[in-house]
Short mmCIF file of C-alpha atoms in Angstrom, two decimals:
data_model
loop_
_atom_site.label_atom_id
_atom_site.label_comp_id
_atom_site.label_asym_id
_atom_site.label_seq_id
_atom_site.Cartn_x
_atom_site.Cartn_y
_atom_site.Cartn_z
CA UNK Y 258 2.54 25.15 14.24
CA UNK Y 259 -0.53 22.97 13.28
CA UNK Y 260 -1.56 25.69 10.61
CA UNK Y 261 1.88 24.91 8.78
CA UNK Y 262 0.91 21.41 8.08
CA UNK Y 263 -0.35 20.70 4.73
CA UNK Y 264 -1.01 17.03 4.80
CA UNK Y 265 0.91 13.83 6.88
CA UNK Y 266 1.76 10.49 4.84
CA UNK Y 267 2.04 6.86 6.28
CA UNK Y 268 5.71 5.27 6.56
CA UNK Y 269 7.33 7.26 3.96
CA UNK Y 270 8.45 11.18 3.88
CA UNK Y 271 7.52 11.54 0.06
CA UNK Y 272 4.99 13.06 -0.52
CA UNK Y 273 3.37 9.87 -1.83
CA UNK Y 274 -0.76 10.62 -2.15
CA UNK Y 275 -1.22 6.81 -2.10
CA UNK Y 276 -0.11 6.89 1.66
CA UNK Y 277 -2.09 9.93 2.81
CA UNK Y 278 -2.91 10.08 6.56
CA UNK Y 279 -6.40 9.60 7.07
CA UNK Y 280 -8.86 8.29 9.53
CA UNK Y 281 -7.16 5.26 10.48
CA UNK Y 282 -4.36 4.65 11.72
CA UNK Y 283 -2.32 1.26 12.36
CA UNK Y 284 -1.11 1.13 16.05
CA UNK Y 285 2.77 0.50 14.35
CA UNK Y 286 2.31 3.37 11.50
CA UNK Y 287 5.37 6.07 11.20
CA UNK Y 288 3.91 9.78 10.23
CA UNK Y 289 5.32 12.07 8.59
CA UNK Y 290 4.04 15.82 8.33
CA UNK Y 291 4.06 17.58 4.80
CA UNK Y 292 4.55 21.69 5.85
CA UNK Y 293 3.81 24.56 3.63
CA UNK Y 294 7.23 25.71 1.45
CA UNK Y 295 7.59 28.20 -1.45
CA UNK Y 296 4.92 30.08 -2.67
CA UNK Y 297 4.38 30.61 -6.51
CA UNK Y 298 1.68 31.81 -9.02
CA UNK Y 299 0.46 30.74 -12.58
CA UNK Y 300 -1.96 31.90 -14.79
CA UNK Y 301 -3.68 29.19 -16.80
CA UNK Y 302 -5.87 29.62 -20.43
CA UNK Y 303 -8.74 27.60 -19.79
CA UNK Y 304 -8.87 25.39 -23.32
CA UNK Y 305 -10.97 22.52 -21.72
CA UNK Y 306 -14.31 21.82 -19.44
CA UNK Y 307 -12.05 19.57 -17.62
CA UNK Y 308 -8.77 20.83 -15.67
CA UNK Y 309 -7.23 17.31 -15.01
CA UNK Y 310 -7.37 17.59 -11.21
CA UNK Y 311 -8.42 15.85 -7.95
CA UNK Y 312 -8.45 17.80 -4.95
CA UNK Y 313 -8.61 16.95 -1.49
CA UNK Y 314 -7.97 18.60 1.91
CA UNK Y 315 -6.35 18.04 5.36
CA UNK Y 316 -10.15 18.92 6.88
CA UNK Y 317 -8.51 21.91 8.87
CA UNK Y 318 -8.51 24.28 5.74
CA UNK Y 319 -5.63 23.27 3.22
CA UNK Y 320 -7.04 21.72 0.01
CA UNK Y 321 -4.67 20.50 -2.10
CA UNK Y 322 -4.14 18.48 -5.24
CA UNK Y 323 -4.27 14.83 -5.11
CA UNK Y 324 -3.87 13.84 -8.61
CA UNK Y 325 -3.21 14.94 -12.20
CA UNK Y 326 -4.66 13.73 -14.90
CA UNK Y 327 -2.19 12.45 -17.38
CA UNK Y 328 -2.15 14.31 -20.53
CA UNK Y 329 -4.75 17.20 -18.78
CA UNK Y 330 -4.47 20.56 -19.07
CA UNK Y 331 -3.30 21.39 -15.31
CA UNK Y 332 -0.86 17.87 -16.64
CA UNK Y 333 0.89 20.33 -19.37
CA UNK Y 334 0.99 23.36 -17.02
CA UNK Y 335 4.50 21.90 -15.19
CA UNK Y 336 4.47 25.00 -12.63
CA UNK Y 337 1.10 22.64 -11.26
CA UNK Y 338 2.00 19.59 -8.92
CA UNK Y 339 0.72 16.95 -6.86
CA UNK Y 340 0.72 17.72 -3.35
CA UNK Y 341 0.41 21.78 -4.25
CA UNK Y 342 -2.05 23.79 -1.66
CA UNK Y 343 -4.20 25.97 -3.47
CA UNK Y 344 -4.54 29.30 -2.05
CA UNK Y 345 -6.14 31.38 -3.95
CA UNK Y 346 -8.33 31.40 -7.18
CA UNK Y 347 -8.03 34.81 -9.41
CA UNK Y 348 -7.60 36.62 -6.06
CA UNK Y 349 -9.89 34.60 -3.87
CA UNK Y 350 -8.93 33.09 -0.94
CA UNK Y 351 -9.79 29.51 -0.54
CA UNK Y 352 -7.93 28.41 2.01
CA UNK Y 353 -10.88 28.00 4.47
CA UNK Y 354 -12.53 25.89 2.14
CA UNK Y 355 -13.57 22.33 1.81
CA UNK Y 356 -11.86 20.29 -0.98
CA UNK Y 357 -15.57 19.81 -2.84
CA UNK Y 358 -16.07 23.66 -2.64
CA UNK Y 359 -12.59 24.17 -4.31
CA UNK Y 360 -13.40 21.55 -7.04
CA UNK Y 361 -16.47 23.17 -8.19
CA UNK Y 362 -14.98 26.40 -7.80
CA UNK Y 363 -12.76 25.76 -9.98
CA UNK Y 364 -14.89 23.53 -12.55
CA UNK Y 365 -17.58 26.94 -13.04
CA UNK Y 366 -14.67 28.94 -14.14
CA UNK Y 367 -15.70 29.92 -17.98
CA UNK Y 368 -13.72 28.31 -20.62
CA UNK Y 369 -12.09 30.04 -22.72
CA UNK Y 370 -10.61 32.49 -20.21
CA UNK Y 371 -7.29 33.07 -18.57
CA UNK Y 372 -7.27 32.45 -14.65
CA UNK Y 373 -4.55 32.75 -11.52
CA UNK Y 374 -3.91 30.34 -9.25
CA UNK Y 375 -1.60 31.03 -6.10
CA UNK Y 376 -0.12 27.99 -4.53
CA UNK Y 377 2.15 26.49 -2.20
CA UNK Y 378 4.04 23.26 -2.38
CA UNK Y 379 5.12 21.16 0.67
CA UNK Y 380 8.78 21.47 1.86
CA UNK Y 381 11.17 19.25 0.25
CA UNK Y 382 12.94 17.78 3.15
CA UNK Y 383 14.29 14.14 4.09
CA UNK Y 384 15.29 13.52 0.59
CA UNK Y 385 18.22 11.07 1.37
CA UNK Y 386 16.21 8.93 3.90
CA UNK Y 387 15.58 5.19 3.25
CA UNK Y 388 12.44 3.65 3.22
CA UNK Y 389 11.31 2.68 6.80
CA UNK Y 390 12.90 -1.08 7.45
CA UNK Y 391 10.41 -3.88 7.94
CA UNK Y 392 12.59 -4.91 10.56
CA UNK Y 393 12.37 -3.66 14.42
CA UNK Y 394 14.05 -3.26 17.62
CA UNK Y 395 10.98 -4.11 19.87
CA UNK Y 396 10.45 -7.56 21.68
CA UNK Y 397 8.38 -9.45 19.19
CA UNK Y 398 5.77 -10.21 22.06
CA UNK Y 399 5.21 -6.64 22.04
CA UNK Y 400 4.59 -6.24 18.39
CA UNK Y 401 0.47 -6.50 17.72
CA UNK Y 402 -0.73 -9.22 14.80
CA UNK Y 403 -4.26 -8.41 14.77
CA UNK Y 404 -5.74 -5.81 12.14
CA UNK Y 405 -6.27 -3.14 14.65
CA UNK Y 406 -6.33 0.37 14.16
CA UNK Y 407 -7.12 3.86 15.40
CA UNK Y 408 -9.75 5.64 14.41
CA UNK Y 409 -9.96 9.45 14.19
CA UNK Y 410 -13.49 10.87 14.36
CA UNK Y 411 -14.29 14.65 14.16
CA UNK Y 412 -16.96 14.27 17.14
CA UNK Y 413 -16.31 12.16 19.78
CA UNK Y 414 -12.87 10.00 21.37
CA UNK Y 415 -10.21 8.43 19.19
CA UNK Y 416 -11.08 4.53 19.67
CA UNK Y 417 -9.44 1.57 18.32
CA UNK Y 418 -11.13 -0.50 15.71
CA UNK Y 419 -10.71 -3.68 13.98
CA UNK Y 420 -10.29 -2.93 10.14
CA UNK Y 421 -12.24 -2.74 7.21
CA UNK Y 422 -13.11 -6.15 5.77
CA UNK Y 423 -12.43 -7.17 2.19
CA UNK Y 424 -15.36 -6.48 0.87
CA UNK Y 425 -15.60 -3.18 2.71
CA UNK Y 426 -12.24 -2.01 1.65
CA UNK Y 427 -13.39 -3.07 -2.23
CA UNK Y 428 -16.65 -1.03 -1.53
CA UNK Y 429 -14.77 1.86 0.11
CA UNK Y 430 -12.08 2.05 -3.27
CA UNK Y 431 -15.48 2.19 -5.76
CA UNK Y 432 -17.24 4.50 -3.88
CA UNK Y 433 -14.23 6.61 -4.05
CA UNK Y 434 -14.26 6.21 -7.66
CA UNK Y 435 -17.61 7.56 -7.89
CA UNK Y 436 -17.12 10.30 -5.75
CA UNK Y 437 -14.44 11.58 -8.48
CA UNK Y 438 -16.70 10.82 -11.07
CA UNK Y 439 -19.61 13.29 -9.49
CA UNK Y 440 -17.87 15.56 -7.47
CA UNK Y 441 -13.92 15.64 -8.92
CA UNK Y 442 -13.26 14.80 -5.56
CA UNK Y 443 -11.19 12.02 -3.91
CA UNK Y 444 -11.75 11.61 -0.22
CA UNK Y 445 -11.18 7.37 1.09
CA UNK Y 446 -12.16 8.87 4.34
CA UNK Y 447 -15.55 10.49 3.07
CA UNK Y 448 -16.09 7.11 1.44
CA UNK Y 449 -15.33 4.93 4.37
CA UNK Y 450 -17.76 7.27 6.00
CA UNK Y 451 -20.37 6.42 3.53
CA UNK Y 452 -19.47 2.50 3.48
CA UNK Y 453 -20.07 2.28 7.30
CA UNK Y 454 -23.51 4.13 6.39
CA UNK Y 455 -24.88 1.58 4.33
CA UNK Y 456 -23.49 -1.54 6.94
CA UNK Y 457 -26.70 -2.50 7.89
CA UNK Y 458 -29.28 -0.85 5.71
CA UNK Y 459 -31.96 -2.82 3.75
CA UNK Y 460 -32.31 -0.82 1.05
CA UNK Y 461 -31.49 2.68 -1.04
CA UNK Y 462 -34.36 4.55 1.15
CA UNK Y 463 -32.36 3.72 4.55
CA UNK Y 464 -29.36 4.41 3.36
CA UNK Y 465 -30.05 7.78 1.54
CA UNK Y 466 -31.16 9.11 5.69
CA UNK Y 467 -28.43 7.79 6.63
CA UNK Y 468 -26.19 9.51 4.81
CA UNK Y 469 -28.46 12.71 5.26
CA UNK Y 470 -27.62 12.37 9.04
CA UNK Y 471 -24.32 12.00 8.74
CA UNK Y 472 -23.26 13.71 5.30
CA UNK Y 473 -26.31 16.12 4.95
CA UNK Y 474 -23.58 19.48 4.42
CA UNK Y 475 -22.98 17.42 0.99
CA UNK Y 476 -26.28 17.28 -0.95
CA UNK Y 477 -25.37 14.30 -3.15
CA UNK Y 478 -27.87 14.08 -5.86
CA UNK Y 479 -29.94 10.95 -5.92
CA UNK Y 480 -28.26 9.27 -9.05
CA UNK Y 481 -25.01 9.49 -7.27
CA UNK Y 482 -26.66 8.35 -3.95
CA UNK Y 483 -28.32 5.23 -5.80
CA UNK Y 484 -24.81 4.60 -7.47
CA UNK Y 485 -23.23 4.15 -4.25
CA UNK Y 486 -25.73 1.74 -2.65
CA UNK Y 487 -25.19 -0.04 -5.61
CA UNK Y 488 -21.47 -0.49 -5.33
CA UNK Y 489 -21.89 -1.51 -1.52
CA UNK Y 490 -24.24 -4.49 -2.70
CA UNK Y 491 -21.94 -5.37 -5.49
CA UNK Y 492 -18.98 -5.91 -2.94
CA UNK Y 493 -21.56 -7.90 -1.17
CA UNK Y 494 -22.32 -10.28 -3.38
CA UNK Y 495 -18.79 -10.23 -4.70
CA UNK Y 496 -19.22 -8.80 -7.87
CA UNK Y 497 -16.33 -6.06 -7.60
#
């Protein structure tokens, strides 16, 4: 069932966050779904501001952890692992939230005090499969050259789309940057989202209704707004 499904990865079965399903999808891509396994709990003595974590989520209510800082707290806590769905917070269910909501939830908790997380790691599975070959059986006419790929939207069709350019895909990776740096988020959909925003604004003003029309649920402060525009124009002029 759908609601088993923690997260899908690109051409490998690991659960490799580098290869995360997202958006786009190339028209010769293998997926792989990632569904829920074995529950287990930990309690955790908040020593530090900062947890060591970036979350993310599969957009249909599973936010789960997309990185650990080395040397972190959550990093020394082994119990904690990438690719873990968070369930629950000291007793509250979070499962219906967004990965942003879980992030700050979990960034107000005081310091200094013990808290419970309940979590759920992905079914190991597929463990002696090889990597997918390079190689295939299909007529080589058949086989597409171009950068093509298709695009997932959450209103409207599915539609097929050249890709990113290089400077869009260097934009797209600092904006993602940022949005860790602000939010403890990473989401290279959200900032693809914001990337296409800014395509062909003139300046900070246009692009902060842009993203208001498109991204208004978020709020971004103006800083991190300003800070984003800024990276865009950087890849422009090729200074990234």
């Amino acid at each position: 069932p759908p609601a088993q499904i923690m997260f899908c990865t690109l051409n490998t079965h690991k659960a490799d966050m580098d290869k995360l399903l997202g958006a786009q999808i190339g028209l010769e891509d293998f997926i792989f779904a990632h569904i829920k396994g074995q529950r287990k709990e930990v309690e955790v003595l908040k020593t530090d501001d900062v947890l060591g974590l970036t979350i993310t989520d599969n957009g249909v209510g599973c936010a789960f952890i997309k990185r650990i800082k080395e040397g972190s707290l959550m990093d020394q806590t082994k119990i904690i692992c990438v690719g873990d769905h968070i369930k629950t917070i000291n007793g509250k269910n979070v499962s219906d939230c967004r990965h942003y909501e879980v992030a700050k939830m979990l960034k107000d908790l005081e310091k200094g005090q013990v808290f419970k997380l309940e979590l759920i790691e992905p079914m190991k599975a597929f463990e002696k499969l090889e990597p997918r070959s390079k190689g295939g059986t299909l007529p080589e006419a058949k086989i597409s050259r171009g950068r093509e790929t298709l695009r997932l939207r959450t209103k409207g069709p599915a539609t097929v789309e050249e890709m990113p350019t290089e400077v869009e895909e260097k934009a797209i990776k600092k904006v993602d940057e940022l949005l860790e740096t602000y939010m403890g988020i990473r989401d290279i959909e959200l900032a693809a989202t914001m990337v296409e925003a800014g395509r062909d604004k003139k300046n900070p003003d246009e692009f902060a209704v842009a993203l208001d029309e498109t991204l208004g649920d978020f709020a971004f402060p103006d800083e991190f707004v300003f800070d984003v525009w800024g990276a865009i124009g950087d890849a422009k002029q090729g200074r990234l």
